[in-house]
Amino acid sequence: MSVKIKDFSDVEYVLPGSAACAGCPSTIALRIVGKALGENAIMLMTPSCAVASIGLLPKSCYSLPTLNICFASAGASAGGLSLALDALYEKGRLKGEKPTVFNWVGDGGTYDIGLQGISAAAERNDDFIHFCYNNEAYSNTGVQRSGATPLHAITTTTPLGKEVHRKNVPLLMLEHRIPYVATASLAYPMDLYRKVAKAKSIKGFKYIEIHAPCYPGWKFASSDTVKMSRLAVKSGAWLLWEGEYGRLTLNNPTSLLAKGKMELLPVEEYIKSQGRYAHLMKSPDKKSYLAELEEEVKRGLKFMAGRAELI
Ligand SMILES: Cc1ncc(C[n+]2csc(CCOP(=O)(O)OP(=O)(O)O)c2C)c(N)n1
Ligand code: SF4
Ligand SMILES: [Mg+2]
């Protein structure tokens, strides 16, 4: 399926009046996701910037039915809601196309606080889409580290830089052998739209993770959200891929980078204007830190290229 920007609907599901920061990656992503899903959808959110941005009742900046749920229940709530809809269709109390049930959850909610329930829903193959917008921290509560915070990044709970590696939850989801899993980026909106439309057309558990550079947390210029997203992909710090029932395909430009048909941007180009890495850029050991991060990127790319060769 090839998607053009003119295929995007003019209808907005994030309305003016959102309390999100200007240039917020979660909000940009949700606008695109809303356009790909359309109005026949029900959204569930765990505590996050996306919830903090809604506005005060009775006002809401989201024009889809939206449920605020607690962290641990993301998997069970969306799965239960979807099953309840199935029951209503079975009894003939609902007619027409089943609404797309989807979670809109941050990395804190996905990688850490709700992981068990999300894994259980994936294993049961519950019929909904779990979106993780990954801004690599607990942003709305003051930028604490999460399981998605990368090595050496400063957060308020890793003031000297994170000393351990991030998890790879999309890869964990791939190994659940669910019907569909994908990673996406704001810098490649057509790829994101296509993946959402594909997930919508598939029954069962779908997982889409969107990289979400967050300028207040990462400390870069607010106008550079999309530029930072692009640098992450071109440097190999964020990989674009999709998988069906455990069968993995790399998407461009990640596929070109993996085949050596496109040159990787140095990681320094990606991290040099992020304040969360300023301590590395000023360090007398800058060269060895950069070499370590380059090594990490190349290892990740090689691993995923190898995994794509497996059935
Ligand atoms: C069980 C539980 N633990 C902690 C909190 C406090 N809390 C609210 S939002 C949040 C962080 C959410 O991080 P993430 O899911 O990444 O969303 P973001 O803020 O980055 O948008 C935390 C820890 C809570 N509401 N419930
Ligand atoms: S802190 Fe980051 S994710 Fe949260 S509203 Fe602001 S830009 Fe968006
Ligand atoms: Mg987060």
mmCIF file of C-alpha atoms and ligand atoms in Angstrom:
data_model
loop_
_atom_site.group_PDB
_atom_site.id
_atom_site.type_symbol
_atom_site.label_atom_id
_atom_site.label_comp_id
_atom_site.label_asym_id
_atom_site.label_seq_id
_atom_site.Cartn_x
_atom_site.Cartn_y
_atom_site.Cartn_z
ATOM 1 C CA MET A 1 0.000 0.000 0.000
ATOM 2 C CA SER A 2 1.569 3.305 -1.060
ATOM 3 C CA VAL A 3 0.396 6.364 0.874
ATOM 4 C CA LYS A 4 0.631 9.992 -0.182
ATOM 5 C CA ILE A 5 0.221 12.999 2.080
ATOM 6 C CA LYS A 6 -2.886 13.969 0.077
ATOM 7 C CA ASP A 7 -4.508 10.728 1.291
ATOM 8 C CA PHE A 8 -4.535 12.160 4.826
ATOM 9 C CA SER A 9 -7.994 13.260 5.894
ATOM 10 C CA ASP A 10 -8.581 16.937 6.818
ATOM 11 C CA VAL A 11 -10.442 15.817 9.948
ATOM 12 C CA GLU A 12 -8.494 16.458 13.158
ATOM 13 C CA TYR A 13 -8.868 14.256 16.258
ATOM 14 C CA VAL A 14 -6.599 16.479 18.382
ATOM 15 C CA LEU A 15 -8.397 19.796 18.669
ATOM 16 C CA PRO A 16 -7.029 23.311 19.285
ATOM 17 C CA GLY A 17 -6.812 23.931 23.025
ATOM 18 C CA SER A 18 -4.591 20.951 23.823
ATOM 19 C CA ALA A 19 -2.379 21.727 26.804
ATOM 20 C CA ALA A 20 0.599 19.896 25.301
ATOM 21 C CA CYS A 21 3.866 21.765 24.723
ATOM 22 C CA ALA A 22 4.149 23.356 21.274
ATOM 23 C CA GLY A 23 5.778 20.836 18.939
ATOM 24 C CA CYS A 24 4.876 17.917 21.221
ATOM 25 C CA PRO A 25 5.796 14.637 19.475
ATOM 26 C CA SER A 26 2.957 12.670 21.091
ATOM 27 C CA THR A 27 0.426 15.168 19.780
ATOM 28 C CA ILE A 28 1.888 15.220 16.253
ATOM 29 C CA ALA A 29 1.855 11.414 16.225
ATOM 30 C CA LEU A 30 -1.715 11.192 17.513
ATOM 31 C CA ARG A 31 -2.908 13.602 14.807
ATOM 32 C CA ILE A 32 -1.504 11.251 12.139
ATOM 33 C CA VAL A 33 -2.822 8.135 13.900
ATOM 34 C CA GLY A 34 -6.312 9.700 14.153
ATOM 35 C CA LYS A 35 -6.325 10.433 10.432
ATOM 36 C CA ALA A 36 -5.332 6.839 9.640
ATOM 37 C CA LEU A 37 -7.916 5.286 11.995
ATOM 38 C CA GLY A 38 -10.857 7.620 11.333
ATOM 39 C CA GLU A 39 -13.753 8.408 13.653
ATOM 40 C CA ASN A 40 -14.857 4.828 14.371
ATOM 41 C CA ALA A 41 -12.316 4.340 17.139
ATOM 42 C CA ILE A 42 -12.142 4.247 20.945
ATOM 43 C CA MET A 43 -9.002 5.443 22.722
ATOM 44 C CA LEU A 44 -7.677 4.407 26.132
ATOM 45 C CA MET A 45 -4.916 6.350 27.878
ATOM 46 C CA THR A 46 -2.806 5.721 30.967
ATOM 47 C CA PRO A 47 -1.382 8.613 33.065
ATOM 48 C CA SER A 48 0.982 10.565 30.789
ATOM 49 C CA CYS A 49 1.536 13.841 28.964
ATOM 50 C CA ALA A 50 -1.290 12.776 26.634
ATOM 51 C CA VAL A 51 -3.677 12.730 29.612
ATOM 52 C CA ALA A 52 -2.238 15.893 31.184
ATOM 53 C CA SER A 53 -2.851 17.648 27.840
ATOM 54 C CA ILE A 54 -6.571 16.852 27.617
ATOM 55 C CA GLY A 55 -7.790 19.944 29.467
ATOM 56 C CA LEU A 56 -10.192 20.315 32.382
ATOM 57 C CA LEU A 57 -13.557 18.549 32.339
ATOM 58 C CA PRO A 58 -15.982 19.011 30.647
ATOM 59 C CA LYS A 59 -13.543 20.067 27.907
ATOM 60 C CA SER A 60 -11.345 17.640 25.985
ATOM 61 C CA CYS A 61 -8.886 18.217 23.140
ATOM 62 C CA TYR A 62 -9.527 14.719 21.793
ATOM 63 C CA SER A 63 -12.552 14.253 19.584
ATOM 64 C CA LEU A 64 -12.633 10.458 19.980
ATOM 65 C CA PRO A 65 -14.305 8.594 22.850
ATOM 66 C CA THR A 66 -11.483 8.518 25.414
ATOM 67 C CA LEU A 67 -11.106 6.499 28.618
ATOM 68 C CA ASN A 68 -8.515 7.319 31.279
ATOM 69 C CA ILE A 69 -7.367 4.066 32.842
ATOM 70 C CA CYS A 70 -4.686 3.120 35.365
ATOM 71 C CA PHE A 71 -1.246 2.002 34.239
ATOM 72 C CA ALA A 72 -1.397 -1.671 35.144
ATOM 73 C CA SER A 73 -4.725 -2.221 33.389
ATOM 74 C CA ALA A 74 -3.837 -1.041 29.855
ATOM 75 C CA GLY A 75 -3.744 -4.574 28.457
ATOM 76 C CA ALA A 76 -6.796 -5.853 30.369
ATOM 77 C CA SER A 77 -8.909 -2.700 29.832
ATOM 78 C CA ALA A 78 -8.451 -2.535 26.067
ATOM 79 C CA GLY A 79 -8.834 -6.311 25.734
ATOM 80 C CA GLY A 80 -11.973 -6.286 27.906
ATOM 81 C CA LEU A 81 -13.510 -3.378 26.025
ATOM 82 C CA SER A 82 -12.868 -5.096 22.709
ATOM 83 C CA LEU A 83 -14.437 -8.358 23.966
ATOM 84 C CA ALA A 84 -17.448 -6.445 25.315
ATOM 85 C CA LEU A 85 -17.966 -4.970 21.845
ATOM 86 C CA ASP A 86 -17.726 -8.470 20.316
ATOM 87 C CA ALA A 87 -20.415 -9.654 22.759
ATOM 88 C CA LEU A 88 -22.725 -6.796 21.781
ATOM 89 C CA TYR A 89 -22.279 -7.631 18.084
ATOM 90 C CA GLU A 90 -22.966 -11.302 18.800
ATOM 91 C CA LYS A 91 -26.198 -10.409 20.590
ATOM 92 C CA GLY A 92 -27.165 -8.157 17.662
ATOM 93 C CA ARG A 93 -27.139 -5.048 19.840
ATOM 94 C CA LEU A 94 -24.461 -3.420 17.674
ATOM 95 C CA LYS A 95 -24.353 -3.361 13.878
ATOM 96 C CA GLY A 96 -21.846 -2.133 11.281
ATOM 97 C CA GLU A 97 -18.069 -2.050 11.491
ATOM 98 C CA LYS A 98 -16.505 -2.724 14.891
ATOM 99 C CA PRO A 99 -14.731 0.377 16.257
ATOM 100 C CA THR A 100 -10.933 0.158 16.442
ATOM 101 C CA VAL A 101 -9.972 -0.075 20.097
ATOM 102 C CA PHE A 102 -6.541 1.397 20.825
ATOM 103 C CA ASN A 103 -4.274 2.260 23.717
ATOM 104 C CA TRP A 104 -2.291 5.508 23.594
ATOM 105 C CA VAL A 105 0.404 4.965 26.201
ATOM 106 C CA GLY A 106 3.871 6.370 26.913
ATOM 107 C CA ASP A 107 7.082 4.422 27.356
ATOM 108 C CA GLY A 108 6.738 4.538 31.154
ATOM 109 C CA GLY A 109 3.321 2.902 30.858
ATOM 110 C CA THR A 110 4.463 0.422 28.210
ATOM 111 C CA TYR A 111 8.043 -0.527 29.123
ATOM 112 C CA ASP A 112 7.694 -0.449 32.892
ATOM 113 C CA ILE A 113 4.438 0.015 34.759
ATOM 114 C CA GLY A 114 2.023 -1.777 32.410
ATOM 115 C CA LEU A 115 4.322 -4.290 30.705
ATOM 116 C CA GLN A 116 2.936 -7.423 32.350
ATOM 117 C CA GLY A 117 -0.658 -6.683 31.319
ATOM 118 C CA ILE A 118 0.347 -5.671 27.790
ATOM 119 C CA SER A 119 2.380 -8.869 27.370
ATOM 120 C CA ALA A 120 -0.591 -10.900 28.636
ATOM 121 C CA ALA A 121 -2.967 -9.203 26.152
ATOM 122 C CA ALA A 122 -0.460 -9.869 23.351
ATOM 123 C CA GLU A 123 -0.216 -13.545 24.317
ATOM 124 C CA ARG A 124 -4.050 -13.827 24.422
ATOM 125 C CA ASN A 125 -4.123 -12.090 21.006
ATOM 126 C CA ASP A 126 -6.756 -9.597 22.221
ATOM 127 C CA ASP A 127 -8.157 -7.527 19.376
ATOM 128 C CA PHE A 128 -6.783 -3.974 19.777
ATOM 129 C CA ILE A 129 -3.825 -1.777 18.836
ATOM 130 C CA HIS A 130 -1.349 -0.814 21.538
ATOM 131 C CA PHE A 131 0.496 2.401 20.592
ATOM 132 C CA CYS A 132 3.540 3.357 22.603
ATOM 133 C CA TYR A 133 4.760 6.915 22.020
ATOM 134 C CA ASN A 134 8.298 6.624 23.223
ATOM 135 C CA ASN A 135 9.733 9.908 24.529
ATOM 136 C CA GLU A 136 12.339 7.922 26.465
ATOM 137 C CA ALA A 137 11.299 9.202 29.923
ATOM 138 C CA TYR A 138 8.450 9.779 32.365
ATOM 139 C CA SER A 139 7.989 13.271 30.940
ATOM 140 C CA ASN A 140 4.825 14.641 32.527
ATOM 141 C CA THR A 141 6.006 13.913 36.060
ATOM 142 C CA GLY A 142 9.323 15.727 35.594
ATOM 143 C CA VAL A 143 11.442 13.625 33.201
ATOM 144 C CA GLN A 144 12.392 10.635 35.326
ATOM 145 C CA ARG A 145 14.232 7.760 33.634
ATOM 146 C CA SER A 146 12.235 4.891 32.167
ATOM 147 C CA GLY A 147 13.198 1.480 30.814
ATOM 148 C CA ALA A 148 13.319 3.210 27.393
ATOM 149 C CA THR A 149 15.819 5.901 28.438
ATOM 150 C CA PRO A 150 19.002 5.245 26.463
ATOM 151 C CA LEU A 151 22.492 4.724 27.849
ATOM 152 C CA HIS A 152 24.192 7.882 29.224
ATOM 153 C CA ALA A 153 21.115 10.143 28.874
ATOM 154 C CA ILE A 154 20.550 12.525 31.785
ATOM 155 C CA THR A 155 17.137 12.577 33.428
ATOM 156 C CA THR A 156 16.130 13.906 36.839
ATOM 157 C CA THR A 157 16.695 10.437 38.321
ATOM 158 C CA THR A 158 19.904 9.781 36.343
ATOM 159 C CA PRO A 159 21.668 13.123 36.938
ATOM 160 C CA LEU A 160 25.044 11.696 35.898
ATOM 161 C CA GLY A 161 23.614 9.862 32.865
ATOM 162 C CA LYS A 162 21.870 6.478 32.738
ATOM 163 C CA GLU A 163 24.353 3.699 33.406
ATOM 164 C CA VAL A 164 22.408 0.786 31.917
ATOM 165 C CA HIS A 165 20.989 -0.035 28.497
ATOM 166 C CA ARG A 166 17.382 0.538 27.455
ATOM 167 C CA LYS A 167 15.034 -2.416 26.920
ATOM 168 C CA ASN A 168 13.839 -3.337 23.437
ATOM 169 C CA VAL A 169 10.076 -3.750 23.871
ATOM 170 C CA PRO A 170 9.187 -3.765 20.123
ATOM 171 C CA LEU A 171 11.539 -6.732 19.746
ATOM 172 C CA LEU A 172 9.883 -8.428 22.752
ATOM 173 C CA MET A 173 6.536 -7.893 21.029
ATOM 174 C CA LEU A 174 7.908 -9.381 17.787
ATOM 175 C CA GLU A 175 8.871 -12.470 19.788
ATOM 176 C CA HIS A 176 5.286 -12.738 21.087
ATOM 177 C CA ARG A 177 4.567 -13.620 17.413
ATOM 178 C CA ILE A 178 1.527 -11.350 17.342
ATOM 179 C CA PRO A 179 -0.279 -10.529 14.072
ATOM 180 C CA TYR A 180 1.473 -7.168 13.654
ATOM 181 C CA VAL A 181 4.210 -5.095 15.269
ATOM 182 C CA ALA A 182 5.912 -1.993 13.882
ATOM 183 C CA THR A 183 8.181 0.873 14.819
ATOM 184 C CA ALA A 184 7.599 4.334 13.358
ATOM 185 C CA SER A 185 8.910 7.891 13.327
ATOM 186 C CA LEU A 186 7.370 11.358 13.039
ATOM 187 C CA ALA A 187 9.868 12.143 10.303
ATOM 188 C CA TYR A 188 8.309 9.460 8.096
ATOM 189 C CA PRO A 189 4.573 10.254 8.372
ATOM 190 C CA MET A 190 3.523 8.237 5.322
ATOM 191 C CA ASP A 191 5.251 5.153 6.733
ATOM 192 C CA LEU A 192 3.493 5.745 10.076
ATOM 193 C CA TYR A 193 0.104 6.235 8.377
ATOM 194 C CA ARG A 194 0.553 3.076 6.299
ATOM 195 C CA LYS A 195 1.445 1.040 9.390
ATOM 196 C CA VAL A 196 -1.570 2.318 11.330
ATOM 197 C CA ALA A 197 -3.917 1.599 8.402
ATOM 198 C CA LYS A 198 -2.434 -1.900 8.140
ATOM 199 C CA ALA A 199 -2.835 -2.540 11.880
ATOM 200 C CA LYS A 200 -6.449 -1.373 11.666
ATOM 201 C CA SER A 201 -7.162 -3.970 8.962
ATOM 202 C CA ILE A 202 -5.786 -6.897 10.996
ATOM 203 C CA LYS A 203 -7.734 -8.737 13.727
ATOM 204 C CA GLY A 204 -5.903 -9.546 16.959
ATOM 205 C CA PHE A 205 -3.145 -7.840 18.912
ATOM 206 C CA LYS A 206 -1.170 -5.123 17.144
ATOM 207 C CA TYR A 207 1.719 -3.085 18.621
ATOM 208 C CA ILE A 208 3.084 0.146 17.112
ATOM 209 C CA GLU A 209 5.841 2.136 18.793
ATOM 210 C CA ILE A 210 6.483 5.707 17.669
ATOM 211 C CA HIS A 211 9.738 7.444 18.518
ATOM 212 C CA ALA A 212 8.852 10.754 20.169
ATOM 213 C CA PRO A 213 11.728 13.199 20.746
ATOM 214 C CA CYS A 214 10.544 15.456 23.578
ATOM 215 C CA TYR A 215 12.374 18.771 23.670
ATOM 216 C CA PRO A 216 11.705 19.772 27.311
ATOM 217 C CA GLY A 217 12.998 16.386 28.490
ATOM 218 C CA TRP A 218 15.828 15.970 25.999
ATOM 219 C CA LYS A 219 16.678 19.686 25.980
ATOM 220 C CA PHE A 220 16.777 20.730 22.335
ATOM 221 C CA ALA A 221 15.030 23.508 20.388
ATOM 222 C CA SER A 222 11.227 23.177 20.350
ATOM 223 C CA SER A 223 11.130 23.653 16.573
ATOM 224 C CA ASP A 224 13.329 20.591 16.001
ATOM 225 C CA THR A 225 11.000 17.721 16.986
ATOM 226 C CA VAL A 226 10.756 16.303 13.454
ATOM 227 C CA LYS A 227 14.410 17.049 12.644
ATOM 228 C CA MET A 228 15.475 15.118 15.772
ATOM 229 C CA SER A 229 13.205 12.228 14.751
ATOM 230 C CA ARG A 230 14.889 12.124 11.324
ATOM 231 C CA LEU A 231 18.416 12.285 12.796
ATOM 232 C CA ALA A 232 17.549 9.345 15.082
ATOM 233 C CA VAL A 233 16.603 7.202 12.077
ATOM 234 C CA LYS A 234 19.467 8.309 9.832
ATOM 235 C CA SER A 235 22.044 7.684 12.570
ATOM 236 C CA GLY A 236 20.577 4.255 13.308
ATOM 237 C CA ALA A 237 19.628 5.210 16.873
ATOM 238 C CA TRP A 238 15.991 4.413 15.959
ATOM 239 C CA LEU A 239 15.217 1.612 13.511
ATOM 240 C CA LEU A 240 12.157 1.367 11.278
ATOM 241 C CA TRP A 241 10.720 -2.107 10.807
ATOM 242 C CA GLU A 242 7.537 -4.156 10.886
ATOM 243 C CA GLY A 243 6.752 -7.776 11.650
ATOM 244 C CA GLU A 244 3.853 -10.150 11.057
ATOM 245 C CA TYR A 245 3.614 -13.264 13.250
ATOM 246 C CA GLY A 246 7.322 -12.961 14.056
ATOM 247 C CA ARG A 247 8.435 -12.461 10.444
ATOM 248 C CA LEU A 248 10.483 -9.258 10.335
ATOM 249 C CA THR A 249 10.987 -6.727 7.513
ATOM 250 C CA LEU A 250 13.209 -3.655 7.760
ATOM 251 C CA ASN A 251 11.723 -0.482 6.247
ATOM 252 C CA ASN A 252 13.580 2.334 4.487
ATOM 253 C CA PRO A 253 15.787 4.109 5.284
ATOM 254 C CA THR A 254 16.759 1.508 7.934
ATOM 255 C CA SER A 255 16.810 -1.233 5.273
ATOM 256 C CA LEU A 256 19.192 0.819 3.073
ATOM 257 C CA LEU A 257 21.424 1.541 6.084
ATOM 258 C CA ALA A 258 21.537 -2.161 6.968
ATOM 259 C CA LYS A 259 22.518 -3.097 3.399
ATOM 260 C CA GLY A 260 25.218 -0.394 3.308
ATOM 261 C CA LYS A 261 23.373 1.353 0.433
ATOM 262 C CA MET A 262 23.065 4.491 2.552
ATOM 263 C CA GLU A 263 25.703 5.807 4.919
ATOM 264 C CA LEU A 264 24.897 6.023 8.618
ATOM 265 C CA LEU A 265 25.064 9.547 10.008
ATOM 266 C CA PRO A 266 27.519 9.764 12.919
ATOM 267 C CA VAL A 267 25.654 9.417 16.238
ATOM 268 C CA GLU A 268 27.260 12.717 17.244
ATOM 269 C CA GLU A 269 25.023 14.488 14.677
ATOM 270 C CA TYR A 270 21.996 13.119 16.542
ATOM 271 C CA ILE A 271 23.089 13.758 20.121
ATOM 272 C CA LYS A 272 25.168 16.951 19.900
ATOM 273 C CA SER A 273 22.221 19.337 20.232
ATOM 274 C CA GLN A 274 20.485 17.354 22.991
ATOM 275 C CA GLY A 275 21.212 18.807 26.435
ATOM 276 C CA ARG A 276 20.709 15.367 28.026
ATOM 277 C CA TYR A 277 24.036 14.363 26.433
ATOM 278 C CA ALA A 278 25.893 17.665 27.058
ATOM 279 C CA HIS A 279 28.052 15.987 29.724
ATOM 280 C CA LEU A 280 29.377 13.558 27.089
ATOM 281 C CA MET A 281 30.106 16.306 24.585
ATOM 282 C CA LYS A 282 32.094 18.260 27.227
ATOM 283 C CA SER A 283 33.872 15.226 28.661
ATOM 284 C CA PRO A 284 37.610 14.620 28.114
ATOM 285 C CA ASP A 285 36.418 11.061 27.260
ATOM 286 C CA LYS A 286 34.048 12.312 24.530
ATOM 287 C CA LYS A 287 35.742 10.173 21.844
ATOM 288 C CA SER A 288 35.356 6.927 23.747
ATOM 289 C CA TYR A 289 31.723 7.721 24.685
ATOM 290 C CA LEU A 290 30.927 8.382 21.018
ATOM 291 C CA ALA A 291 32.721 5.198 19.962
ATOM 292 C CA GLU A 292 30.662 3.245 22.521
ATOM 293 C CA LEU A 293 27.391 4.716 21.177
ATOM 294 C CA GLU A 294 28.447 4.075 17.548
ATOM 295 C CA GLU A 295 29.217 0.475 18.467
ATOM 296 C CA GLU A 296 25.820 0.142 20.111
ATOM 297 C CA VAL A 297 24.025 1.473 16.991
ATOM 298 C CA LYS A 298 25.937 -0.837 14.656
ATOM 299 C CA ARG A 299 25.277 -3.839 16.913
ATOM 300 C CA GLY A 300 21.525 -3.056 16.920
ATOM 301 C CA LEU A 301 21.388 -2.669 13.131
ATOM 302 C CA LYS A 302 23.381 -5.853 12.521
ATOM 303 C CA PHE A 303 21.213 -7.785 14.979
ATOM 304 C CA MET A 304 17.938 -6.676 13.350
ATOM 305 C CA ALA A 305 19.291 -7.281 9.819
ATOM 306 C CA GLY A 306 20.228 -10.824 10.937
ATOM 307 C CA ARG A 307 16.843 -11.318 12.629
ATOM 308 C CA ALA A 308 15.121 -10.261 9.362
ATOM 309 C CA GLU A 309 16.824 -13.188 7.621
ATOM 310 C CA LEU A 310 15.107 -15.638 9.994
ATOM 311 C CA ILE A 311 11.605 -16.933 9.448
HETATM 312 C C1 LIG B 1 0.768 3.195 39.386
HETATM 313 C C2 LIG B 1 1.228 4.590 39.180
HETATM 314 N N1 LIG B 1 2.521 4.882 39.384
HETATM 315 C C3 LIG B 1 2.967 6.151 39.169
HETATM 316 C C4 LIG B 1 2.113 7.140 38.766
HETATM 317 C C5 LIG B 1 2.628 8.541 38.563
HETATM 318 N N2 LIG B 1 2.813 8.813 37.154
HETATM 319 C C6 LIG B 1 1.890 9.463 36.433
HETATM 320 S S1 LIG B 1 2.346 9.695 34.836
HETATM 321 C C7 LIG B 1 3.834 8.914 35.110
HETATM 322 C C8 LIG B 1 4.859 8.784 34.019
HETATM 323 C C9 LIG B 1 4.326 8.350 32.717
HETATM 324 O O1 LIG B 1 5.385 8.193 31.798
HETATM 325 P P1 LIG B 1 5.060 7.791 30.335
HETATM 326 O O2 LIG B 1 4.144 6.648 30.303
HETATM 327 O O3 LIG B 1 6.351 7.622 29.623
HETATM 328 O O4 LIG B 1 4.274 9.054 29.752
HETATM 329 P P2 LIG B 1 4.843 10.554 29.503
HETATM 330 O O5 LIG B 1 4.690 11.268 30.811
HETATM 331 O O6 LIG B 1 6.262 10.458 29.097
HETATM 332 O O7 LIG B 1 3.946 11.120 28.464
HETATM 333 C C10 LIG B 1 3.936 8.476 36.413
HETATM 334 C C11 LIG B 1 5.105 7.761 36.981
HETATM 335 C C12 LIG B 1 0.755 6.800 38.574
HETATM 336 N N3 LIG B 1 -0.134 7.699 38.119
HETATM 337 N N4 LIG B 1 0.341 5.527 38.779
HETATM 338 S S1 SF4 B 2 6.890 17.140 27.933
HETATM 339 FE FE1 SF4 B 2 7.323 16.253 25.887
HETATM 340 S S2 SF4 B 2 5.793 14.632 25.509
HETATM 341 FE FE2 SF4 B 2 5.117 15.910 27.269
HETATM 342 S S3 SF4 B 2 3.686 17.442 26.374
HETATM 343 FE FE3 SF4 B 2 5.753 18.374 26.434
HETATM 344 S S4 SF4 B 2 6.716 17.862 24.448
HETATM 345 FE FE4 SF4 B 2 4.917 16.520 24.712
HETATM 346 MG MG MG B 3 7.412 8.821 28.315
#
